[in-house]
XYZ file of C-alpha atoms in Angstrom:
608
model
C 0.000 0.000 0.000
C 1.213 3.485 -0.792
C 0.617 6.024 1.963
C 1.492 9.279 0.261
C -1.822 11.099 -0.110
C -1.943 14.756 0.880
C -5.320 14.618 2.614
C -5.832 12.726 5.822
C -8.956 10.989 4.491
C -7.145 7.742 3.684
C -4.575 7.908 6.456
C -3.618 4.458 7.694
C -4.064 4.784 11.440
C -5.413 2.764 14.308
C -8.797 3.826 15.602
C -8.576 2.410 19.116
C -6.182 0.719 21.488
C -8.150 -2.520 21.135
C -6.901 -2.894 17.522
C -3.568 -4.744 17.300
C -0.621 -2.601 16.231
C -0.092 -4.776 13.167
C -3.509 -3.922 11.731
C -3.696 -1.158 9.128
C -7.055 0.560 8.743
C -7.587 1.238 5.042
C -10.865 3.172 5.139
C -11.362 5.838 7.751
C -14.513 7.925 8.102
C -14.161 10.954 5.863
C -12.248 13.644 7.716
C -13.562 17.135 7.091
C -10.550 19.435 7.101
C -11.491 22.807 8.564
C -10.673 25.690 6.259
C -8.887 28.476 8.108
C -8.948 31.900 6.436
C -5.469 33.196 5.758
C -3.734 29.819 6.013
C -1.314 29.125 3.197
C -1.828 26.444 0.575
C 1.900 25.806 0.533
C 3.753 25.053 3.729
C 5.406 27.999 5.450
C 7.810 27.202 8.295
C 6.274 30.053 10.299
C 2.869 28.323 10.163
C 1.567 25.041 11.517
C 1.264 22.282 8.962
C -2.197 21.519 7.545
C -3.561 18.273 6.037
C -3.699 19.767 2.533
C 0.038 20.514 2.504
C 3.014 18.322 1.522
C 4.452 18.687 5.032
C 1.560 16.698 6.533
C 2.742 13.264 7.746
C 2.071 10.358 5.407
C -0.205 7.538 6.460
C 2.839 5.336 7.054
C 4.207 7.993 9.402
C 0.934 8.120 11.319
C 0.954 4.324 11.484
C 4.462 4.311 12.965
C 3.472 6.976 15.467
C 0.386 4.997 16.470
C 2.567 1.978 17.232
C 4.858 4.206 19.348
C 1.901 5.170 21.564
C 0.645 1.620 21.985
C -2.011 1.815 19.276
C -3.850 4.565 21.126
C -4.138 6.976 18.195
C -7.756 7.848 17.395
C -9.181 9.463 14.265
C -11.366 11.999 16.071
C -14.868 12.729 14.849
C -17.409 15.203 16.261
C -19.330 13.548 19.114
C -22.758 14.033 17.490
C -21.691 12.756 14.068
C -23.983 9.704 14.114
C -27.002 12.031 14.341
C -26.289 13.624 10.951
C -26.585 12.391 7.381
C -24.800 10.752 5.692
C -23.486 9.213 8.932
C -26.875 8.789 10.638
C -27.208 5.715 12.838
C -30.423 5.550 14.869
C -29.019 3.407 17.694
C -25.857 5.477 18.069
C -27.818 8.713 17.806
C -30.113 7.567 20.611
C -27.105 6.966 22.851
C -25.741 10.391 21.938
C -29.008 12.078 22.841
C -29.171 10.300 26.203
C -25.747 11.550 27.196
C -25.447 14.819 25.308
C -26.039 17.123 28.296
C -24.181 14.952 30.811
C -20.581 15.496 31.887
C -20.233 11.767 32.465
C -20.865 11.126 28.755
C -19.091 14.116 27.254
C -15.816 13.588 29.098
C -15.581 10.081 27.600
C -15.789 11.389 24.014
C -12.353 12.367 22.676
C -13.796 15.171 20.532
C -16.336 16.585 22.997
C -16.035 19.780 25.014
C -18.121 20.698 28.041
C -19.358 23.780 26.156
C -20.308 22.894 22.602
C -19.584 26.270 21.012
C -15.891 25.343 21.301
C -16.507 22.314 19.070
C -17.430 24.698 16.246
C -15.302 26.992 14.118
C -16.846 30.227 12.838
C -20.305 28.786 13.405
C -19.700 25.489 11.610
C -19.611 22.196 13.439
C -21.657 19.121 14.187
C -23.896 19.716 17.174
C -26.476 17.296 18.477
C -29.538 19.396 19.227
C -30.150 20.891 15.774
C -32.310 19.226 13.118
C -30.307 16.065 12.912
C -30.651 15.034 9.295
C -30.472 18.353 7.478
C -27.434 20.367 8.657
C -24.082 19.214 7.313
C -21.727 17.689 9.853
C -18.462 19.652 9.863
C -15.293 18.872 11.781
C -15.308 22.428 13.141
C -12.769 22.857 15.943
C -12.679 19.148 16.824
C -9.080 17.833 16.510
C -8.338 15.509 13.592
C -6.466 13.010 15.732
C -6.293 12.159 19.424
C -3.777 10.213 21.466
C -5.447 8.486 24.409
C -2.340 8.852 26.584
C -1.899 6.144 29.203
C 1.734 6.681 30.178
C 4.235 9.492 30.486
C 5.989 7.938 27.486
C 2.811 8.376 25.405
C 2.839 12.061 26.307
C 6.523 12.425 25.432
C 6.103 10.662 22.087
C 3.126 12.868 21.199
C 4.894 16.115 22.073
C 7.940 15.086 20.022
C 5.783 14.034 17.072
C 3.859 17.320 17.050
C 7.106 19.309 17.289
C 8.848 17.320 14.550
C 5.964 17.644 12.099
C 4.941 21.176 13.131
C 1.364 20.152 13.951
C -0.878 22.164 16.256
C -1.027 20.373 19.612
C -3.804 20.710 22.199
C -4.169 19.127 25.645
C -7.428 17.810 27.028
C -8.656 16.018 30.148
C -12.422 16.600 30.406
C -12.796 19.521 27.986
C -14.088 21.781 30.775
C -12.591 25.046 29.553
C -14.311 28.429 29.265
C -11.902 29.696 26.591
C -11.781 26.609 24.361
C -8.102 25.926 25.010
C -8.605 22.132 24.934
C -9.370 21.963 21.219
C -8.408 23.522 17.877
C -9.108 22.963 14.164
C -6.752 20.596 12.306
C -4.915 19.702 15.490
C -3.522 16.685 17.316
C -5.055 16.258 20.775
C -3.250 14.831 23.782
C -6.064 13.282 25.828
C -4.987 12.527 29.408
C -8.412 11.694 30.836
C -7.725 8.038 31.588
C -4.612 8.691 33.674
C -6.233 8.023 37.059
C -3.477 7.175 39.542
C -4.248 8.674 42.953
C -2.087 8.155 46.054
C -2.578 9.624 49.526
C 0.754 10.361 51.220
C 1.135 10.925 54.968
C 4.463 12.764 54.819
C 5.406 13.992 51.350
C 8.905 15.384 50.787
C 9.579 17.060 47.407
C 12.299 15.584 45.224
C 15.648 17.289 45.752
C 14.762 18.570 49.232
C 17.403 18.410 51.991
C 17.409 15.159 53.961
C 16.086 16.819 57.097
C 13.048 18.289 55.321
C 9.874 17.451 57.219
C 7.154 15.811 55.156
C 3.540 16.969 55.118
C 0.209 15.295 54.300
C -0.421 15.352 50.555
C -2.009 13.538 47.655
C -0.444 12.600 44.317
C -2.801 12.767 41.342
C -2.206 11.944 37.706
C -3.463 14.306 35.046
C -6.800 12.559 34.446
C -8.052 12.543 38.046
C -11.204 14.602 38.666
C -12.292 16.219 41.898
C -15.256 13.883 42.339
C -12.776 10.997 42.480
C -10.270 12.888 44.602
C -12.840 14.145 47.122
C -14.244 10.639 47.613
C -10.840 9.079 48.322
C -9.750 11.891 50.637
C -13.027 11.638 52.567
C -12.105 8.050 53.400
C -8.796 9.324 54.801
C -10.400 12.207 56.756
C -8.674 14.774 54.544
C -9.757 17.575 52.225
C -8.111 19.546 49.430
C -8.826 22.913 47.833
C -10.811 21.950 44.756
C -13.189 23.082 42.074
C -16.851 23.685 42.770
C -17.714 21.585 39.734
C -16.747 18.092 40.831
C -16.083 16.860 37.281
C -13.213 19.321 36.774
C -9.735 17.823 36.523
C -7.566 18.277 39.609
C -4.015 18.371 38.251
C -4.121 20.449 35.077
C -5.668 23.718 33.947
C -7.771 24.309 37.055
C -4.748 24.671 39.308
C -2.238 26.109 36.828
C -4.752 28.904 36.262
C -5.105 29.631 39.987
C -7.857 27.316 41.174
C -10.481 28.354 43.717
C -13.515 26.973 45.527
C -15.525 27.140 48.726
C -12.489 26.036 50.756
C -10.249 28.810 49.439
C -11.011 31.250 52.257
C -9.929 28.551 54.687
C -6.877 27.157 52.851
C -5.983 29.491 49.970
C -5.994 28.968 46.215
C -5.059 25.672 44.600
C -1.696 27.161 43.543
C -0.942 27.883 47.200
C -1.285 24.167 47.932
C 0.690 22.530 45.106
C 3.933 20.981 46.362
C 5.288 19.473 43.144
C 4.596 19.049 39.435
C 5.918 16.464 37.014
C 5.522 17.659 33.435
C 6.652 16.992 29.895
C 8.176 20.123 28.378
C 8.322 21.096 24.713
C 11.587 19.178 24.144
C 9.843 15.966 25.186
C 11.753 15.734 28.453
C 10.166 14.695 31.747
C 10.875 17.316 34.430
C 10.092 17.607 38.117
C 9.381 21.144 39.357
C 9.154 22.098 43.013
C 10.708 24.461 45.537
C 14.089 22.733 45.190
C 14.526 22.096 41.456
C 13.325 23.854 38.324
C 12.049 26.576 40.642
C 11.314 28.994 37.799
C 9.102 26.420 36.111
C 7.408 25.637 39.431
C 6.626 29.331 39.905
C 5.234 29.635 36.369
C 3.058 26.536 36.683
C 1.357 27.940 39.782
C -0.756 30.615 38.125
C 0.767 31.083 34.672
C -2.129 29.323 32.968
C -2.929 25.955 31.383
C -1.455 24.411 28.249
C 1.502 26.795 28.228
C 4.656 25.447 29.853
C 4.193 21.725 29.315
C 1.871 18.768 29.819
C 1.155 17.937 33.444
C 1.890 14.272 34.112
C 1.137 14.409 37.822
C 0.760 16.924 40.629
C 1.232 16.647 44.374
C -1.176 18.748 46.428
C -1.223 19.559 50.128
C -4.150 18.059 52.027
C -5.841 19.369 55.177
C -7.772 17.761 58.047
C -11.433 17.027 57.357
C -13.980 19.616 58.453
C -15.953 19.084 61.655
C -19.026 20.175 59.716
C -20.013 22.637 56.999
C -23.015 24.982 57.078
C -25.041 25.114 53.865
C -27.293 28.119 53.232
C -29.574 28.029 50.205
C -31.832 30.980 49.500
C -33.937 31.674 46.412
C -35.634 35.063 46.079
C -38.096 35.891 43.293
C -39.248 39.444 42.626
C -41.925 40.579 40.222
C -40.410 44.046 40.077
C -36.951 45.112 38.982
C -36.836 48.066 41.381
C -37.255 45.744 44.352
C -34.554 43.351 43.113
C -32.165 46.282 42.572
C -32.485 47.203 46.250
C -32.217 43.565 47.333
C -29.056 43.093 45.279
C -27.514 46.216 46.780
C -28.291 44.989 50.309
C -26.989 41.528 49.424
C -23.638 42.985 48.307
C -23.429 45.113 51.448
C -23.565 42.005 53.656
C -20.416 40.501 52.156
C -17.969 42.477 54.240
C -19.384 40.883 57.381
C -19.966 37.479 55.785
C -16.349 37.492 54.637
C -15.174 38.071 58.208
C -17.376 35.203 59.377
C -15.800 32.874 56.785
C -18.696 32.337 54.375
C -18.060 31.489 50.734
C -20.056 30.247 47.775
C -21.917 31.292 44.645
C -24.931 33.453 43.832
C -26.834 33.846 40.564
C -29.008 36.747 39.474
C -31.239 36.109 36.450
C -33.930 38.228 34.822
C -36.375 36.367 32.569
C -39.941 37.642 33.044
C -39.280 37.695 36.815
C -36.112 38.575 38.734
C -34.380 35.737 40.564
C -31.531 35.696 43.083
C -30.254 32.189 43.914
C -27.694 31.880 46.744
C -25.626 28.798 47.645
C -23.273 29.779 50.506
C -21.141 27.664 52.827
C -19.392 28.112 56.160
C -16.774 25.485 57.112
C -16.784 24.470 60.781
C -19.655 26.872 61.444
C -22.148 27.233 64.287
C -25.670 26.508 63.057
C -27.566 29.011 65.250
C -25.174 31.864 64.488
C -25.235 31.005 60.776
C -29.039 31.028 60.668
C -29.111 34.435 62.334
C -26.533 35.838 59.936
C -28.419 34.755 56.804
C -31.847 35.611 58.213
C -30.875 39.261 58.665
C -30.614 39.567 54.865
C -33.653 37.399 54.084
C -35.785 39.500 56.425
C -34.864 42.601 54.411
C -35.751 40.910 51.093
C -39.056 39.642 52.470
C -40.177 43.204 53.291
C -40.770 44.144 49.635
C -44.106 43.896 47.870
C -44.040 41.333 45.065
C -41.142 39.356 46.557
C -41.410 35.632 47.224
C -38.856 33.641 49.214
C -38.988 30.310 47.396
C -36.212 28.740 49.429
C -34.652 29.622 52.767
C -32.666 26.771 54.235
C -29.661 26.864 56.571
C -28.429 23.482 57.763
C -25.308 21.745 59.027
C -23.790 18.993 56.862
C -21.373 16.439 58.316
C -18.666 16.754 55.659
C -17.340 18.671 52.691
C -18.186 15.677 50.492
C -21.866 16.128 51.406
C -21.757 19.784 50.363
C -20.054 19.395 46.977
C -23.113 18.236 44.942
C -25.076 21.331 46.023
C -22.461 24.040 45.397
C -23.536 24.799 41.820
C -27.167 23.805 42.354
C -28.933 25.871 39.704
C -31.832 24.779 37.445
C -29.957 25.112 34.135
C -27.985 22.707 31.967
C -24.261 22.903 32.736
C -22.861 20.678 29.991
C -23.533 20.195 26.286
C -24.555 23.841 25.948
C -23.191 26.965 24.277
C -21.663 29.157 26.950
C -19.527 32.270 27.451
C -18.594 34.133 30.577
C -16.416 37.022 31.638
C -15.230 37.890 35.132
C -13.555 40.593 37.209
C -11.983 40.464 40.660
C -13.671 42.904 43.072
C -11.329 44.042 45.863
C -12.099 43.754 49.560
C -12.039 47.559 49.893
C -15.054 47.843 47.584
C -17.222 46.170 50.237
C -15.966 48.280 53.122
C -17.838 51.456 52.163
C -21.331 52.320 50.901
C -19.719 54.085 47.926
C -17.970 50.899 46.799
C -21.101 48.793 47.239
C -23.160 51.341 45.297
C -20.624 51.324 42.453
C -20.674 47.523 42.190
C -24.473 47.339 42.338
C -24.759 49.982 39.602
C -22.173 48.220 37.404
C -24.021 44.910 37.731
C -27.293 46.567 36.716
C -25.634 48.209 33.697
C -24.045 44.899 32.714
C -27.459 43.246 32.808
C -28.838 45.903 30.477
C -25.927 45.375 28.061
C -26.874 41.734 27.493
C -30.664 42.051 27.573
C -31.137 42.269 23.806
C -29.000 39.322 22.684
C -30.300 35.859 21.816
C -29.014 34.218 24.967
C -29.982 33.571 28.568
C -27.926 36.007 30.620
C -27.106 35.929 34.289
C -24.871 37.587 36.820
C -22.747 35.114 38.765
C -21.147 36.212 42.034
C -18.255 33.990 43.112
C -17.630 34.665 46.788
C -14.410 32.648 47.024
C -11.619 35.130 47.845
C -10.393 36.823 51.012
C -9.265 34.898 54.077
C -6.274 32.701 53.314
C -6.352 33.712 49.640
C -5.138 37.125 50.811
C -2.107 35.624 52.567
C -0.233 34.507 49.436
C 2.099 36.600 47.308
C 3.657 36.604 43.854
C 7.091 35.677 45.163
C 5.698 32.203 45.831
C 3.311 31.825 42.880
C 2.681 33.490 39.534
C -1.070 33.854 40.034
C -2.544 37.285 39.275
C -1.526 39.529 42.240
C -5.040 41.044 42.383
C -6.243 37.776 43.915
C -4.501 38.742 47.134
C -6.697 41.809 47.664
C -9.970 40.457 46.224
C -13.099 39.348 48.069
C -15.473 38.433 45.251
C -15.388 37.619 41.529
C -18.503 39.006 39.780
C -19.106 37.544 36.325
C -21.494 37.792 33.382
C -22.610 34.506 31.811
C -24.421 33.849 28.530
C -26.034 30.606 27.361
C -27.616 30.183 23.911
C -29.335 27.593 21.721
C -27.776 25.747 18.781
C -30.086 27.472 16.290
C -28.641 30.928 17.020
C -26.866 32.170 13.887
C -23.145 32.802 13.796
C -23.742 36.533 13.351
C -25.918 36.565 16.443
C -23.206 34.662 18.284
C -20.755 37.411 17.377
C -23.221 39.905 18.822
C -23.348 37.831 22.009
C -19.561 38.070 22.239
C -19.601 41.831 21.750
C -22.332 42.271 24.365
C -20.350 40.174 26.850
C -17.210 42.261 26.421
C -19.228 45.456 26.848
C -20.995 44.115 29.954
C -17.780 42.958 31.629
C -16.375 46.368 30.747
C -18.769 47.831 33.348
C -16.949 45.783 35.991
C -13.527 46.680 34.585
C -14.362 50.373 34.806
C -14.943 50.288 38.571
C -11.967 48.026 39.402
C -8.852 49.721 37.993
C -5.688 47.771 38.705
C -7.575 44.529 39.288
C -7.983 41.725 36.760
C -9.915 38.674 35.640
C -9.843 35.021 36.661
C -8.161 33.584 33.568
C -10.022 30.251 33.762
C -13.412 31.993 33.713
C -12.741 34.963 31.498
C -14.118 36.767 28.476
C -12.545 35.057 25.413
C -12.127 38.560 23.971
C -10.690 40.090 27.145
C -8.938 43.371 26.217
C -5.381 43.842 27.484
C -5.494 40.238 28.631
C -1.818 40.067 29.608
C -2.416 42.668 32.304
C -5.869 41.368 33.196
C -4.826 37.721 33.605
C -1.272 38.021 34.908
C -0.573 41.617 35.968
C 3.022 42.419 36.863
C 4.004 38.750 36.548
C 3.652 38.708 32.762
C 7.197 39.756 31.724
C 8.781 37.016 33.836
C 6.246 34.460 32.612
C 7.176 35.313 29.004
C 10.845 34.777 29.776
C 10.164 31.369 31.314
C 7.897 30.465 28.393
C 10.686 31.259 25.927
C 13.212 29.290 27.983
C 11.211 26.066 28.051
C 9.209 26.408 24.812
C 11.090 28.654 22.361
C 9.259 27.213 19.322
C 5.765 27.680 20.757
C 4.740 24.023 20.804
C 2.221 24.818 23.562
C 0.047 27.688 22.369
C -3.513 28.390 23.410
C -6.028 31.218 23.348
C -5.015 34.187 25.542
C -2.108 32.179 27.013
C 1.421 33.397 27.710
C 3.170 33.980 24.376
C 0.047 33.656 22.230
C 0.356 37.277 21.095
C 3.262 36.092 18.927
C 0.758 34.157 16.801
C -2.142 35.134 14.550
C -5.737 35.132 15.735
C -6.245 31.430 14.943
C -2.854 30.492 16.452
C -1.620 28.832 13.262
C 1.011 31.293 11.983
C 3.631 33.437 13.690
C 3.037 37.127 13.203
C 5.566 38.829 10.935
C 7.951 40.889 13.006
C 8.322 44.538 12.063
C 11.776 45.409 10.643
């Protein structure tokens, strides 16, 4: 057989690890190469290689690579492909529809993202909730090939292959990424989801530490471990760890390298404050250990410098803490028929956060306006006193109840025996959280804003203006208030980690979120993006010198280097160039991405 075709349609590659390495697959499903405006027909060394160029690896080369990774090379197709002609399969489509909105299904599909808009490119893709038989199924932003990495060697081989052949490389665990950094058109995906080693350590000592270094309780997690798995194991050992509020988020990768926060952050700091060691594969394919005693510059960069930038995380070691005695859960839902009443309730709600912060509360609140005005609050107090907690929350609820046209649908304050019992309720909101189109943008609000009526008034006014900015778009809009800063988060500094310095003075992270249907046109989606940037701009205007949480940010964040990294950016760029001078690891709004064009396929021409 001759494997010299330019297109990847007839590439000889193994589709799954269950196929013996000696088997050559002659007929793959047709691969729809995504056309990228501005990409060259002929290969340019300053651009990534595309399947329609002579530089693209031959089928024999792909076959050899597949053997090198244990036959775990997958020809990736859009997850809803079997629901579209000419690929329609009724049985497969039924299975797709059953799991389409479930994290548990999506994270097992190599081409699926949590938020489906990132599976599309310029409005074209292959989504599962449109009219199944009529729209064409396009590859969109789904990678062409995926390596289901089982070992560190698989990761090293994949990084070296992508570098040698100049192919765009992306890294994915679950696909839970607000900026779409886990996928890209015409790319090779490194899928680490099935790397599930998890080891609880009583006295961990970092590699290279002096012999007399005292160990501390920790947990070692490979790059595919999720918080739902980690929390369950630690519960059995009477330990907890700072983790994501969405339990399906991966523990070792982008969550923590981007900062990482949750309802335990006030008590124990950000995730980056609790990482003791990383093992990663860098752009040269080498396996490196980074901690306080070796590769210290890389260790600093990995703790806040963002995901998918400095290497592929193989495993992380995180500090653990003693289990909570209990955790107070407060859930309040307020419905108002009148916007003027909700405006006053929101202002009073914000005013309470200075005191609630001192008491140790944390959690999430959601403000939605669709016909009626809704404020949904899920707040938590670790090791709290139930009677005092009830009194603290009731003072606010009593105020809200005093307005005409206001209904308190839910008002519950109870003590739960463990953090594990609280986790399923943290993001308890009556909307789909997976398999949907979703954007958000955030801004860190400093503690000082909540210490004066003027600051509270400014934030309340900005939130109201932001709501008006997104009222006319074809999306469900909400204001999300992430009350997860202050306390121990304020104790860290940028000498220890590279996380945005504004975290150390913040109390809350207000955000604007937008959720839309599959039938919204691409032009209307662009309008949604513009409205989001304008709305978040209201929050930027009242928080000069602050920034955004880079894992939950506006994909079109202006001046993103300053907003995501602040004064740490110049040093992060230096470390990026040291460990990845060729830009093997490039992602949207990540360190060094300004050197590339808007689609991250070609280096920008330098001015003479």
